[in-house]
Short mmCIF file of C-alpha atoms in Angstrom, two decimals:
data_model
loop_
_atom_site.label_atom_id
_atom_site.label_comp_id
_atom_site.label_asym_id
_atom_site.label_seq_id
_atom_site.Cartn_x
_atom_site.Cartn_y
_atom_site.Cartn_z
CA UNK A 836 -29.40 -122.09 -42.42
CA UNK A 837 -30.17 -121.86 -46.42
CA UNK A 838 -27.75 -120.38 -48.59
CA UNK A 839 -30.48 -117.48 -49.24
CA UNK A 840 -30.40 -117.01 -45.47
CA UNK A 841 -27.03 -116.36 -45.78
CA UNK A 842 -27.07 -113.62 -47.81
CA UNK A 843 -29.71 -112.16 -45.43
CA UNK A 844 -28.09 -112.87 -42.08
CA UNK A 845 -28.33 -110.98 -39.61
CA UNK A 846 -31.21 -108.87 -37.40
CA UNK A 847 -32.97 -107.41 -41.11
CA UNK A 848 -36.78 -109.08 -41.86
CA UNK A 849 -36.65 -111.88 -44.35
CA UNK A 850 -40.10 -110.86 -45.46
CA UNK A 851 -38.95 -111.13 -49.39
CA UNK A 852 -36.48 -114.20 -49.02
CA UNK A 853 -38.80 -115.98 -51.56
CA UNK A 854 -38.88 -112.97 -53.86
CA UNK A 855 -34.82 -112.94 -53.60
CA UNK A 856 -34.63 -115.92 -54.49
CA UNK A 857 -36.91 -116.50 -57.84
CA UNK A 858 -34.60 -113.63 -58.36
CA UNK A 859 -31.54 -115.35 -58.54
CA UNK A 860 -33.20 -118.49 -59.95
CA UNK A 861 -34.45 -116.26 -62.75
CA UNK A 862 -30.56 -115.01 -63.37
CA UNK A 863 -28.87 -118.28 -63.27
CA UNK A 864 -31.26 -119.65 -65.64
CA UNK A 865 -29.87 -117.33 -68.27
CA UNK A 866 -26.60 -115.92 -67.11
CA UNK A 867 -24.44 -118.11 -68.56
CA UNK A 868 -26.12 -117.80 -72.18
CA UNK A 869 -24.68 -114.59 -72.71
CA UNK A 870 -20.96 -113.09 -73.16
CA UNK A 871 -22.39 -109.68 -72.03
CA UNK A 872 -24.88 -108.08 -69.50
CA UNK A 873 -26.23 -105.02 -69.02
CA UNK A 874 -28.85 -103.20 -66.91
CA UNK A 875 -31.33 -100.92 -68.22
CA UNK A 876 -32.02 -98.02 -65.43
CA UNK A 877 -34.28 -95.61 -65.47
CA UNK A 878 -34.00 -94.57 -62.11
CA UNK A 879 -37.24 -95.30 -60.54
CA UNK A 880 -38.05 -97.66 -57.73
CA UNK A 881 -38.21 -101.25 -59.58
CA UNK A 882 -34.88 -100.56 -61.83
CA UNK A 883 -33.02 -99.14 -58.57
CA UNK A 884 -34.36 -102.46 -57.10
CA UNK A 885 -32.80 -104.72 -59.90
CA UNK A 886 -29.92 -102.79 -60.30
CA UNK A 887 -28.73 -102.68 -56.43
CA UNK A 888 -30.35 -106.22 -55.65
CA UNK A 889 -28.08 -107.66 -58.63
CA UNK A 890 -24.60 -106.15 -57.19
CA UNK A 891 -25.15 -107.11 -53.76
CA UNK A 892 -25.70 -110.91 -55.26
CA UNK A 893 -22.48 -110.32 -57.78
CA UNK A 894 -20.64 -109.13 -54.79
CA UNK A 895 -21.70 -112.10 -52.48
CA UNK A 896 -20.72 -114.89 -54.86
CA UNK A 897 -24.24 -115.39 -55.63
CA UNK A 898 -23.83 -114.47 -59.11
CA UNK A 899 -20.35 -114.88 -61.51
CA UNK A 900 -18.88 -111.37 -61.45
CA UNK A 901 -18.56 -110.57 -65.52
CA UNK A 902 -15.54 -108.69 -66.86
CA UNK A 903 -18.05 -105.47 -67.34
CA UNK A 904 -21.36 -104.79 -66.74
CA UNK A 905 -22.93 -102.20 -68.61
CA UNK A 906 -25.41 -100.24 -66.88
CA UNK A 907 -27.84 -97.45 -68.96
CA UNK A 908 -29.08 -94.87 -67.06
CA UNK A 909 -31.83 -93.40 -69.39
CA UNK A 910 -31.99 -89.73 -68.73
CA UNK A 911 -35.35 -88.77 -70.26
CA UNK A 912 -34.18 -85.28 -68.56
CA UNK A 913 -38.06 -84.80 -66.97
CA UNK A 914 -37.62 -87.19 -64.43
CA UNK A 915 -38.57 -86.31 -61.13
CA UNK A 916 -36.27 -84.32 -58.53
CA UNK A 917 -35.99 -87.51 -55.53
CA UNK A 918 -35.46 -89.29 -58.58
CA UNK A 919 -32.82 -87.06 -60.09
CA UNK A 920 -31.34 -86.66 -56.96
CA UNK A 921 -30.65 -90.86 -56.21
CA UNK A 922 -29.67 -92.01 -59.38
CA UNK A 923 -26.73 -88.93 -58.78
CA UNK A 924 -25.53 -90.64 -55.50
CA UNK A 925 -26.12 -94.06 -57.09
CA UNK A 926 -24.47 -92.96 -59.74
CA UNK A 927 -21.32 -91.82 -57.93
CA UNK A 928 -21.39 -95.38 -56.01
CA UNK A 929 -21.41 -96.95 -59.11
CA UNK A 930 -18.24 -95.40 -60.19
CA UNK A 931 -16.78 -96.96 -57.74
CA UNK A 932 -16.26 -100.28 -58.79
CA UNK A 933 -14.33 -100.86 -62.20
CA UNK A 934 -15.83 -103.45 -63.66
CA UNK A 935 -19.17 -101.53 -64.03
CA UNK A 936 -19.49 -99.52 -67.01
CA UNK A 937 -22.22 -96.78 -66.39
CA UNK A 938 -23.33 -95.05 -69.87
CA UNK A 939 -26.16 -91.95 -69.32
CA UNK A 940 -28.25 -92.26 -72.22
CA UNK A 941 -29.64 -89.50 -73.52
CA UNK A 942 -31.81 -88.87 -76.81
CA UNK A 943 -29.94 -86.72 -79.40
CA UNK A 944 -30.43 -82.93 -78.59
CA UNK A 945 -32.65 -81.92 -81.28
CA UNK A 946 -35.12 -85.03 -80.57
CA UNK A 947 -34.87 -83.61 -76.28
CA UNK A 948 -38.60 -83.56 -75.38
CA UNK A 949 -39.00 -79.59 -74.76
CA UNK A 950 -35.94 -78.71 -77.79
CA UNK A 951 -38.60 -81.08 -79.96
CA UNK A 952 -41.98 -79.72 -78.68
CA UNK A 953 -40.86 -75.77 -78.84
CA UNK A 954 -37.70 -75.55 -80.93
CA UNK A 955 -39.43 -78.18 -83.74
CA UNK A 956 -42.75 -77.32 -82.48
CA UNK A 957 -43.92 -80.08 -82.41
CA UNK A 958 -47.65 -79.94 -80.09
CA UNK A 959 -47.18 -81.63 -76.23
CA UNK A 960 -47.89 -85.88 -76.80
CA UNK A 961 -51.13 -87.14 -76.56
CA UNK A 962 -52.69 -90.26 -75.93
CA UNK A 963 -54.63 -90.24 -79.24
CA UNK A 964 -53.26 -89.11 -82.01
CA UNK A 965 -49.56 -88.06 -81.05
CA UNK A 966 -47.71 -89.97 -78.64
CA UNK A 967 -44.28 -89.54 -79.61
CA UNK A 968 -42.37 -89.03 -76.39
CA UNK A 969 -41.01 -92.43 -74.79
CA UNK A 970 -39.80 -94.09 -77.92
CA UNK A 971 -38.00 -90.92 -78.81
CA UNK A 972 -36.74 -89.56 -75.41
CA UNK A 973 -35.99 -93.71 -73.84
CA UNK A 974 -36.72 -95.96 -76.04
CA UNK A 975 -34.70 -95.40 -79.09
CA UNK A 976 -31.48 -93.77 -77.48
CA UNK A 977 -31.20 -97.06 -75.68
CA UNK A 978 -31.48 -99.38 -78.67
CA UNK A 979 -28.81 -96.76 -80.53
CA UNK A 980 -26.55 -97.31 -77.05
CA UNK A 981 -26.45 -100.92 -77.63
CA UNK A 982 -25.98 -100.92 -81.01
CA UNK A 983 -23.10 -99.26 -80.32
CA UNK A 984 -22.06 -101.72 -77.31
CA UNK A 985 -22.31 -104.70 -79.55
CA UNK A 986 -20.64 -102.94 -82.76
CA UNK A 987 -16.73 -105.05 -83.27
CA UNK A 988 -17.44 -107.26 -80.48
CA UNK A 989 -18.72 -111.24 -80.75
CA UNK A 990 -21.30 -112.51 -78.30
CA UNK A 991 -25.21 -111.73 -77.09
CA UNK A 992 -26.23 -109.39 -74.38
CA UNK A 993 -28.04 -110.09 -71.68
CA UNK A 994 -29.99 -107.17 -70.92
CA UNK A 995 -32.14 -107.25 -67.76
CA UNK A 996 -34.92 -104.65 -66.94
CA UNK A 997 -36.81 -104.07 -63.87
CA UNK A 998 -40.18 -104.50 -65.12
CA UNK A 999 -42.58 -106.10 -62.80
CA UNK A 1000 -46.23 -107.10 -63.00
CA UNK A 1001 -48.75 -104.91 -61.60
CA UNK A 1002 -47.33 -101.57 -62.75
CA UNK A 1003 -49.67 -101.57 -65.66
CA UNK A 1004 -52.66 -103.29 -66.62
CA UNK A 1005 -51.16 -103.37 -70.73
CA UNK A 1006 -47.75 -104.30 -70.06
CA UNK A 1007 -49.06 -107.16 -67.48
CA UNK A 1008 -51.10 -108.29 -71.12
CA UNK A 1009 -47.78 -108.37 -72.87
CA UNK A 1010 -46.32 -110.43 -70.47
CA UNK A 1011 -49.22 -112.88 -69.86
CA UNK A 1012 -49.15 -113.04 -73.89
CA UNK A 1013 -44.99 -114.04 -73.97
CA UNK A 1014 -44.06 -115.58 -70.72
CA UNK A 1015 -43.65 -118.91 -72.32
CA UNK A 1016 -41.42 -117.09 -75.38
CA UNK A 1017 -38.38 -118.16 -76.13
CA UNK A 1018 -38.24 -121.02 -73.54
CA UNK A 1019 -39.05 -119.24 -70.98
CA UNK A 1020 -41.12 -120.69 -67.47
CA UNK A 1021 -43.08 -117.63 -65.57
CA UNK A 1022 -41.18 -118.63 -62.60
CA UNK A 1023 -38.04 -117.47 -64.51
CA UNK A 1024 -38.64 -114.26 -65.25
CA UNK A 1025 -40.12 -112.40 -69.03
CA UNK A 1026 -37.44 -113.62 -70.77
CA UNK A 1027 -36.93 -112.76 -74.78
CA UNK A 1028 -34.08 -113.11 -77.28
CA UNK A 1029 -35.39 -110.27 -79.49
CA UNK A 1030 -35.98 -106.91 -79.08
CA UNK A 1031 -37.69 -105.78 -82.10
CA UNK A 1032 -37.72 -103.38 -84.61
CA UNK A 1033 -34.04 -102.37 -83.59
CA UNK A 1034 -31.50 -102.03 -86.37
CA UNK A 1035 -28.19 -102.96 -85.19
CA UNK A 1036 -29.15 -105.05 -82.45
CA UNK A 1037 -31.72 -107.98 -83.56
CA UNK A 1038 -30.63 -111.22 -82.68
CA UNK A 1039 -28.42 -110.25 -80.52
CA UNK A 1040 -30.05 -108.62 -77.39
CA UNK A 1041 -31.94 -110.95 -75.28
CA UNK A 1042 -33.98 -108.99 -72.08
CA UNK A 1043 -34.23 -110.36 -68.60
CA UNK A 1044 -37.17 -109.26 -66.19
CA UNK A 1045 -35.63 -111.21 -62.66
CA UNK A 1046 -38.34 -108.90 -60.22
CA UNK A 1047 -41.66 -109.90 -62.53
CA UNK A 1048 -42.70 -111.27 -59.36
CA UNK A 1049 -41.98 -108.82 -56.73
CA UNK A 1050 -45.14 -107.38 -55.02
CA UNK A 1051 -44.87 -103.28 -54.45
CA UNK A 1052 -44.33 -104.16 -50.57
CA UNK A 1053 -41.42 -105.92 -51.23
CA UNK A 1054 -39.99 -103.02 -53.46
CA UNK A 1055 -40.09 -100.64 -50.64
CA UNK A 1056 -38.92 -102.97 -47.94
CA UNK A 1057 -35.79 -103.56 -50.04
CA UNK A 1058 -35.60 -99.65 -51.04
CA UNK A 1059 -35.99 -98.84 -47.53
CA UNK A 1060 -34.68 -101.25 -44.74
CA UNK A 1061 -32.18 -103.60 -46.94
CA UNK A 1062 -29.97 -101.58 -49.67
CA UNK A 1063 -29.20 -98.61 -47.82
CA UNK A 1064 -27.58 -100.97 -44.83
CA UNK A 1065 -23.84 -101.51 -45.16
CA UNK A 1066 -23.98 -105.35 -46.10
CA UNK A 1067 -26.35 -104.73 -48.82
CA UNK A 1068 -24.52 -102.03 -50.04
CA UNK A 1069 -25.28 -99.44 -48.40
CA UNK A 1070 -26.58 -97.57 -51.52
CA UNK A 1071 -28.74 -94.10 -50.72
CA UNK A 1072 -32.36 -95.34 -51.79
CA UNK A 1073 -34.69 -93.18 -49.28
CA UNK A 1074 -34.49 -90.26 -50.82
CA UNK A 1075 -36.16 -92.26 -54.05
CA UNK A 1076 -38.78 -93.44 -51.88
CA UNK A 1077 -39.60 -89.76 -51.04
CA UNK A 1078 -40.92 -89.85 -55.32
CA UNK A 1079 -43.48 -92.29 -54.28
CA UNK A 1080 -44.63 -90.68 -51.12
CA UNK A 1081 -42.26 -91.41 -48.44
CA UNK A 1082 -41.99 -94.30 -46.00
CA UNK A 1083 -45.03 -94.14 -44.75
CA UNK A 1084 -47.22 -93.70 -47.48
CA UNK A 1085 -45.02 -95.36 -50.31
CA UNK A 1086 -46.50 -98.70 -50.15
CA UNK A 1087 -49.99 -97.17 -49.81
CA UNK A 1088 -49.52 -94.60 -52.35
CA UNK A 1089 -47.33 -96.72 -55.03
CA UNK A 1090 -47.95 -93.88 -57.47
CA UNK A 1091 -46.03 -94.48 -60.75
CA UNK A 1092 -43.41 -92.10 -61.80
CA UNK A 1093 -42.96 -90.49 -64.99
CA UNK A 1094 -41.89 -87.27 -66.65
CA UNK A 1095 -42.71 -84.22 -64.69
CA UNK A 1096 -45.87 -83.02 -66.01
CA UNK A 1097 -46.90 -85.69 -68.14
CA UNK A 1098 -48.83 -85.27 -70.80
CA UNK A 1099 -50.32 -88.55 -71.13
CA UNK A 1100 -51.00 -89.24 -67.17
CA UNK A 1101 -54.34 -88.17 -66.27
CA UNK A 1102 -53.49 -86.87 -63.04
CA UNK A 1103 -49.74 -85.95 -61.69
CA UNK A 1104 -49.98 -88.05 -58.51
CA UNK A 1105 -46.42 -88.46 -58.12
CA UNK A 1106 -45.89 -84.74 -58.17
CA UNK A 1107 -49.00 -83.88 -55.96
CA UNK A 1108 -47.58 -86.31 -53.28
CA UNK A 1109 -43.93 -84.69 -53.48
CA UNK A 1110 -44.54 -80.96 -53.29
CA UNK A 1111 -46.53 -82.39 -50.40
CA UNK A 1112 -43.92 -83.46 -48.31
CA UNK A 1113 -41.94 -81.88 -45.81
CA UNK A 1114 -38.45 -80.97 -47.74
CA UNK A 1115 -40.33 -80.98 -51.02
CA UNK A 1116 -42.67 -77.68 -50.81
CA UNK A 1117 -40.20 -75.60 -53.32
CA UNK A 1118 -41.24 -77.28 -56.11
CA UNK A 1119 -45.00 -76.73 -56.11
CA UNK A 1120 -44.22 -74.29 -59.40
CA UNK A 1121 -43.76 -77.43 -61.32
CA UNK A 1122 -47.38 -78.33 -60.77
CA UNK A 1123 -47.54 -75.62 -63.44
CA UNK A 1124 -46.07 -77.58 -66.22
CA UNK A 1125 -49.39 -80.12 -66.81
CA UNK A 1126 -51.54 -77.14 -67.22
CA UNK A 1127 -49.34 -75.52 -69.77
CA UNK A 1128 -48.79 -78.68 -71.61
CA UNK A 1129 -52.50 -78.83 -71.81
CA UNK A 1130 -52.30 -74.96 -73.30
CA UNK A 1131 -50.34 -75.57 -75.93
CA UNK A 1132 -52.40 -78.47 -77.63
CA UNK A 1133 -55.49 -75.08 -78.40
CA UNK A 1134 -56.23 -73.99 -81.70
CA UNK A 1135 -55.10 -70.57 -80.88
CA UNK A 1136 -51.19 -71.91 -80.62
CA UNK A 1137 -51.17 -74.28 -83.43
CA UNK A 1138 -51.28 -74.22 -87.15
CA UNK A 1139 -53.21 -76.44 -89.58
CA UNK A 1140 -53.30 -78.05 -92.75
CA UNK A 1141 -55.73 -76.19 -95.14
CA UNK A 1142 -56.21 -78.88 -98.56
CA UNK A 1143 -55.89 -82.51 -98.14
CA UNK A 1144 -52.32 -84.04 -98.22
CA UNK A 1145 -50.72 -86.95 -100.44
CA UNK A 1146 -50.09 -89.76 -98.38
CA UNK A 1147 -47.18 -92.50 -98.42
CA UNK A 1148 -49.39 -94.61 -100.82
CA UNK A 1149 -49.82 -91.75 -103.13
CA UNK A 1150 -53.21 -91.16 -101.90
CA UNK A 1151 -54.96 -87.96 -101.24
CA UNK A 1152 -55.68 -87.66 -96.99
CA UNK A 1153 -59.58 -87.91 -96.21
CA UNK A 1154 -59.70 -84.26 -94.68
CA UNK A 1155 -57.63 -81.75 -95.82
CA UNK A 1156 -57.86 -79.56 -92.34
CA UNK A 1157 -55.07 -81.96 -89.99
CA UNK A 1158 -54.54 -80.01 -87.25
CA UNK A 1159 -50.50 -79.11 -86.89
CA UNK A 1160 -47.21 -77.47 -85.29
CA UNK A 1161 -46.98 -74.82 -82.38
CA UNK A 1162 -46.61 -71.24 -83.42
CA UNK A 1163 -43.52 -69.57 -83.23
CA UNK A 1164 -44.65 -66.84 -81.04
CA UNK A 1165 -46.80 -69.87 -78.78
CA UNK A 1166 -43.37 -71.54 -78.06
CA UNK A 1167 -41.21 -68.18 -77.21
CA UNK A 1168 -44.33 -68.04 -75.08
CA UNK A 1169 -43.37 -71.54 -73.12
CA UNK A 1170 -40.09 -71.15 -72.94
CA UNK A 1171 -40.32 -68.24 -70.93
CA UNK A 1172 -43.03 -70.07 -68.83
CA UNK A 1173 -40.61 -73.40 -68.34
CA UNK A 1174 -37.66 -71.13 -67.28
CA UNK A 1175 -39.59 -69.53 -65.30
CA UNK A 1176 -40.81 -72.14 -63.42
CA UNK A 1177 -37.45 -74.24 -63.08
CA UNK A 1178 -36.08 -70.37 -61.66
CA UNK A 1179 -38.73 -70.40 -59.07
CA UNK A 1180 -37.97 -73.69 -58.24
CA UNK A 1181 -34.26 -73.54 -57.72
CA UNK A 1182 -34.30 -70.47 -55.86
CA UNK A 1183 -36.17 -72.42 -53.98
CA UNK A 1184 -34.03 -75.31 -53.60
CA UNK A 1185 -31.20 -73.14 -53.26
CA UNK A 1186 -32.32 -70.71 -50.03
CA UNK A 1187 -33.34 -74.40 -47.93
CA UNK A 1188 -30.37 -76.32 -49.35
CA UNK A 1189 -32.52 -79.02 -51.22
CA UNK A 1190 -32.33 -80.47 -54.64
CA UNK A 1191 -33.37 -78.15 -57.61
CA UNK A 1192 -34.82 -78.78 -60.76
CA UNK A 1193 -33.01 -79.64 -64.11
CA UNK A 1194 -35.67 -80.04 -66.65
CA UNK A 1195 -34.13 -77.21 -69.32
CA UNK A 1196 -29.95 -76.66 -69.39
CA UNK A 1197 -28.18 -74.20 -71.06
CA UNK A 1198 -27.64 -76.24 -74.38
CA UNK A 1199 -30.98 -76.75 -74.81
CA UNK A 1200 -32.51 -73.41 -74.11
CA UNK A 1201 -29.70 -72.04 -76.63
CA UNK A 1202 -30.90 -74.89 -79.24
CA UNK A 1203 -34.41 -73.81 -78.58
CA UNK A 1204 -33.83 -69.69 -79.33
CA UNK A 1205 -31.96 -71.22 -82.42
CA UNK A 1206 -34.60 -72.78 -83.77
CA UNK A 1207 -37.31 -70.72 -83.25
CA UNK A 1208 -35.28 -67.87 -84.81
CA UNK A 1209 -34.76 -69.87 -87.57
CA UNK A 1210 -38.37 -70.23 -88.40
CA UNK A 1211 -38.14 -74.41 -88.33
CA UNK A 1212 -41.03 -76.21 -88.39
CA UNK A 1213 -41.27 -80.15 -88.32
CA UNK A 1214 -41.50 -82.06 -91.62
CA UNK A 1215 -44.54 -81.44 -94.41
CA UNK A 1216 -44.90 -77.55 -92.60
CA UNK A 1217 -43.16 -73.90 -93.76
CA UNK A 1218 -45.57 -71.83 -91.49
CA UNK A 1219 -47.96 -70.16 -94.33
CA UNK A 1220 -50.30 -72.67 -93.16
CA UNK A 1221 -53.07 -70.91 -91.45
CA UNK A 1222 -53.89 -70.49 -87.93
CA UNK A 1223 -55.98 -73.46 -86.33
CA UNK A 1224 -58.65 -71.43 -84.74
CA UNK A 1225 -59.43 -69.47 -88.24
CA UNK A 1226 -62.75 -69.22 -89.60
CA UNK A 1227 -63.53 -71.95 -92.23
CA UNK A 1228 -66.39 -72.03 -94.61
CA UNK A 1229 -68.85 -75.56 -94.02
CA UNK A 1230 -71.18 -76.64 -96.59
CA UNK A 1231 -74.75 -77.89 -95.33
CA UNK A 1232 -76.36 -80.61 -97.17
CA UNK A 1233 -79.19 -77.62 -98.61
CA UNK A 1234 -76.24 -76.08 -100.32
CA UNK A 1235 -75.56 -73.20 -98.10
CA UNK A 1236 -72.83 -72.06 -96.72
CA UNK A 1237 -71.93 -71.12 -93.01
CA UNK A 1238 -68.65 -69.98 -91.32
CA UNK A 1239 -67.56 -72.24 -88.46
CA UNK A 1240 -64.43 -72.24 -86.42
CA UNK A 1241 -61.76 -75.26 -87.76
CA UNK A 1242 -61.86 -76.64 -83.74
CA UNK A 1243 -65.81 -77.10 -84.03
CA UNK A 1244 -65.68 -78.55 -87.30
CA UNK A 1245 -62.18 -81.79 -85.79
CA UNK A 1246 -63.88 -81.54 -82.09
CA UNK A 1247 -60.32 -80.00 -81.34
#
C-alpha cells in the first residue's frame, strides 16, 4: 500500500488520491523555505478545502507541524449565510488546537462595504468605472494583517491560498502568465515570493496555491464524503456545500460565491440556488439587495460634478460633469431598506431555527446614522454639487442651445 493510501485507508473512494498528492508534493517543495505559514481563508469551498486538507496532512505526519500557523479568515461581512454559518463551526474547531492561530480579518469600520457606500456615500461598485470593493473589504485588511504578523519577528511567510484553475477565466491568465515565476514547476503549485504593492510586507511574503490542480468534482467529494468523517477531521463542511447548491447539484451547479448581492456579478446564482433549497426559503428577502444596489447607481440618488476638475498632474479633467456621491436622503433611504431586509430575514431564521443573516451589526448601523448626520461626503465633494439628473444646457454645433438631462448627455 502507498504512503498516500495510507492516509486514505479505509472504505472512503480514492477518487482524488492523485489530486492529494500533487498537494503535498506542492507543500514539501516549499515548506521548509519559510520560518512561518499561514492560510488565507475566505470561507468558501476551495479555501475550506486547503485549509482542512492541510491539517489532516499536519496531523498525520505528512507535513512538519510548525510552532503556529496563522490562519486569516477574511470577513468581507457579505458573505453568504451556509457560508457564514461553516466557517463559525470551523472556526470553533479551529480553536481547538493551540498551535493554530486564527485572526478574523476585517477591513477598518469606516472602509466596511455598506458604512463606505451609505455613511461615505460612496455609489454601489461597478465593473467600469468604480470597482472599489475587494481590495478594500479583502484585499488590503489582509496585507495590513500580515504586516503586522511579520512586524519584530525574522523569517518569510509562507502564505498558501486556495486558488484553483477554472474558477475564472482572468485569474487562470495570471497563472498561465507566472507559473514558471520564481522557480516554480506547474506541477508544484502558483508559487510567488512577492506579493506586490504591499507596504510592510514585500520580500517577505511568498504565496502557495497547493489545489491549482483540483477539478470542482474533487472539491465536493472532499467537502462532502472525506473532511466531515472522523479520520479526516471530522470538520462540519455540508452545510458549505448547501452555498453551492447542495449535494446533488453542487458539482453541477459549481456557482461561485461572493458577496450577497453583488454588484459586479451579473446574475446572483449562488443566492437564487440557496433561497431555493429546502432549509434556505427565509432568506428570499435578500434577493432584494441586487436590485437596490442597482437603484442607487440613478441620477436621481447621486450628485455630480458641475466644472471640470484639476487633476493629479495639474491638469484640467476633459468633462467637467463626473458623475458623483449618493445623496444623503438616497442613503437614509437604503439603510432602512438593508435593515429591513436582514429583519425579515432573521425573523425568519429565528421562527424555523436556521441561520440568520449578519450583513449590518449594531456598530455599523450606528457609524452609518453618524455619518450621514454629519453631512460627510467622500473626498473632492461638500454636497452643493448639484443633483445628477438636473437639467443642463448642450450647445449644438449651429450655435443653439437646448436643455438636456446630465444622464443623456454621460449615457448614465
Amino acid at each position: 500500500m502507498t504512503r498516500q493510501a495510507n492516509i486514505f485507508a479505509g472504505d472512503a473512494r480514492m477518487v482524488h488520491e492523485e489530486a492529494v498528492e500533487l498537494t503535498l508534493q506542492s507543500l514539501k517543495a516549499y515548506w521548509s523555505e519559510h520560518r512561518h505559514k499561514a492560510v488565507a481563508w475566505s470561507g468558501g469551498k476551495d479555501s475550506t478545502l486547503l485549509l482542512t486538507l492541510l491539517i489532516h496532512l499536519i496531523e498525520a505526519g505528512e507535513l512538519t507541524q510548525p510552532d503556529v500557523l496563522r490562519v486569516y479568515y477574511a470577513d468581507t461581512r457579505q458573505e453568504l449565510p451556509p457560508i457564514q454559518a461553516a466557517a463559525a463551526a470551523i472556526m470553533a474547531k479551529l480553536a481547538q488546537r493551540p498551535w493554530i492561530d486564527l485572526q478574523v480579518v476585517r477591513a477598518p469600520l469606516d472602509k466596511r462595504f455598506m458604512v463606505y457606500m451609505l455613511g461615505r456615500g460612496v455609489p454601489p461598485p461597478n465593473n467600469g468605472t468604480l470597482r472599489w470593493c475587494t481590495r478594500q473589504i479583502k484585499v488590503d485588511p489582509m496585507s495590513a494583517a500580515l504586516a503586522s504578523a511579520l512586524a519584530g519577528v525574522e523569517g518569510s511567510i509562507l502564505m498558501l491560498t486556495g486558488v484553483r484553475e477554472g474558477e475564472s477565466a482572468v485569474r487562470d491568465g495570471r497563472i498561465a502568465m507566472s507559473c514558471s515565476k520564481d522557480g516554480a514547476e506547474c506541477g508544484q503549485g502558483w508559487y510567488q515570493q512577492v506579493l506586490p504593492d504591499s507596504p510592510g510586507i514585500r520580500g517577505r511574503v511568498a504565496t502557495l496555491a497547493p489545489i491549482l490542480h483540483w477539478r470542482v468534482c474533487n472539491v465536493f467529494d472532499w467537502l462532502v464524503a472525506f473532511a466531515p468523517m472522523r479520520e479526516f477531521g471530522g470538520w462540519d463542511t455540508r452545510i458549505l456545500v448547501d452555498a453551492y447548491g447542495g449535494d446533488d447539484q453542487a458539482r453541477d451547479i459549481a456557482a461561485r460565491t461572493g458577496c450577497i448581492g453583488c454588484p459586479l456579478a451579473s446574475e446572483d446564482i449562488a443566492l437564487n440556488v440557496i433561497v431555493a433549497m429546502e432549509g434556505w426559503t427565509h432568506l428570499t428577502p435578500l434577493l432584494e439587495l441586487k436590485p437596490l444596489y442597482r437603484e442607487l447607481r440613478l441620477a436621481k440618488h447621486r450628485l455630480r460634478k458641475s466644472e471640470p476638475e484639476v487633476l493629479k498632474n495639474g491638469k484640467l479633467s476633459s468633462s467637467g460633469q463626473r458623475g458623483g456621491p449618493l445623496k444623503l436622503e438616497a442613503r437614509s433611504w437604503a439603510l432602512s431598506r438593508v435593515l429591513d431586509i436582514q429583519t425579515r430575514c432573521n425573523d425568519a431564521a429565528a421562527r424555523l431555527g436556521r441561520p440568520g443573516v449578519d450583513i449590518l451589526n449594531a456598530e455599523e448601523e450606528e457609524r452609518i446614522r453618524e455619518l450621514i448626520a454629519a453631512r460627510t461626503w467622500p473626498n473632492k465633494w461638500d454636497g452643493s454639487e448639484p443633483s445628477m439628473d438636473a437639467w443642463l444646457d448642450r450647445k449644438n454645433p449651429d450655435g443653439t442651445v437646448e436643455p438636456i438631462l446630465f444622464r443623456e448627455l454621460v449615457g448614465a
